[in-house]
C-alpha positions as a printed NumPy array, in Angstrom:
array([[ 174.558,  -81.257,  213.596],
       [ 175.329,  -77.785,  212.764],
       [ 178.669,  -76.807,  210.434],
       [ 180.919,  -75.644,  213.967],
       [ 180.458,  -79.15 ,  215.11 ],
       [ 181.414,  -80.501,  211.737],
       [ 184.136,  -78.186,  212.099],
       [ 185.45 ,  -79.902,  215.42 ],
       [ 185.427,  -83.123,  213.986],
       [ 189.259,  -84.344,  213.947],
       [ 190.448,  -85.71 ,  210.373],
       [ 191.852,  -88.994,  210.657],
       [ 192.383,  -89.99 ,  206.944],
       [ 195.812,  -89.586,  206.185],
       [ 196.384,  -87.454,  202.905],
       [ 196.897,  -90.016,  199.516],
       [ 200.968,  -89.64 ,  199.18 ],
       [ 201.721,  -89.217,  194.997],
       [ 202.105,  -92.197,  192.72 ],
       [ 205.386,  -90.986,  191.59 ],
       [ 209.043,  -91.222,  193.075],
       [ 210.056,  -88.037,  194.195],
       [ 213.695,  -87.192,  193.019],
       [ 215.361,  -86.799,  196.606],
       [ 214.165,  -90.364,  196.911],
       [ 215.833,  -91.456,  193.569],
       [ 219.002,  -89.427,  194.811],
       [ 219.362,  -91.154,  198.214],
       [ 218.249,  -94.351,  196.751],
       [ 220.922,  -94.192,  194.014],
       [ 223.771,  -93.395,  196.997],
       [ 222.83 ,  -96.034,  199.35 ],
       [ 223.292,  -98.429,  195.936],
       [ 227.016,  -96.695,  195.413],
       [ 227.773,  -96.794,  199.022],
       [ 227.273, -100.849,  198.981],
       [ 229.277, -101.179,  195.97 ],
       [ 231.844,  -99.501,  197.095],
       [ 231.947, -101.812,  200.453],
       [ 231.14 , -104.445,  198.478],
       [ 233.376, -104.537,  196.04 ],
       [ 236.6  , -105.536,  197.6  ],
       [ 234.609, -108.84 ,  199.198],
       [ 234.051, -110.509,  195.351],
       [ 237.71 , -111.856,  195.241],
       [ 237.331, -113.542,  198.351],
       [ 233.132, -114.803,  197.548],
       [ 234.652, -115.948,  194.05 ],
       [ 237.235, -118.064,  195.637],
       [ 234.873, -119.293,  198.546],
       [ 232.57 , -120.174,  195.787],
       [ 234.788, -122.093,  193.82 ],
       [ 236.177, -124.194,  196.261],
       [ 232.928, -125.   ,  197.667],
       [ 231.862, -126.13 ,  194.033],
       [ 234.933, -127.783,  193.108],
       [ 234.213, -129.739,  196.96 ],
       [ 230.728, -130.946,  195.604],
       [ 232.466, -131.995,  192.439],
       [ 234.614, -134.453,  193.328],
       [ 233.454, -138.721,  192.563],
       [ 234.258, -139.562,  196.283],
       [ 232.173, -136.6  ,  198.302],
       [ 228.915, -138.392,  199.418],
       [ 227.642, -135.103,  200.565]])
């Protein structure tokens, strides 16, 4: 085999991708986390309350659930 034919070869390792978090990663990572808050947020009233009824439900002598 001569070095053109080496040369012809394709490459079909992809390149090793840094160990390290780049900071547009952090960035986007940090307002996906914000953005569910924000929706979030105004369902804990309503997943405290659903909560506590369903535990006060399992609490009671008579429930043979």
């Amino acid at each position: 085999m001569s070095d053109t034919d080496n040369e012809s070869l394709i490459r079909t390792v992809t390149p090793i991708t840094p160990k390290e978090t780049s900071i547009g990663n952090k960035i986007l990572d940090a307002a996906i986390g914000i953005g569910a808050l924000i929706l979030l947020l105004p369902l804990a009233p309503f997943l405290l309350a659903l909560w506590l009824w369903d535990r006060l439900q399992r609490d009671e002598p008579g429930n043979e659930a």
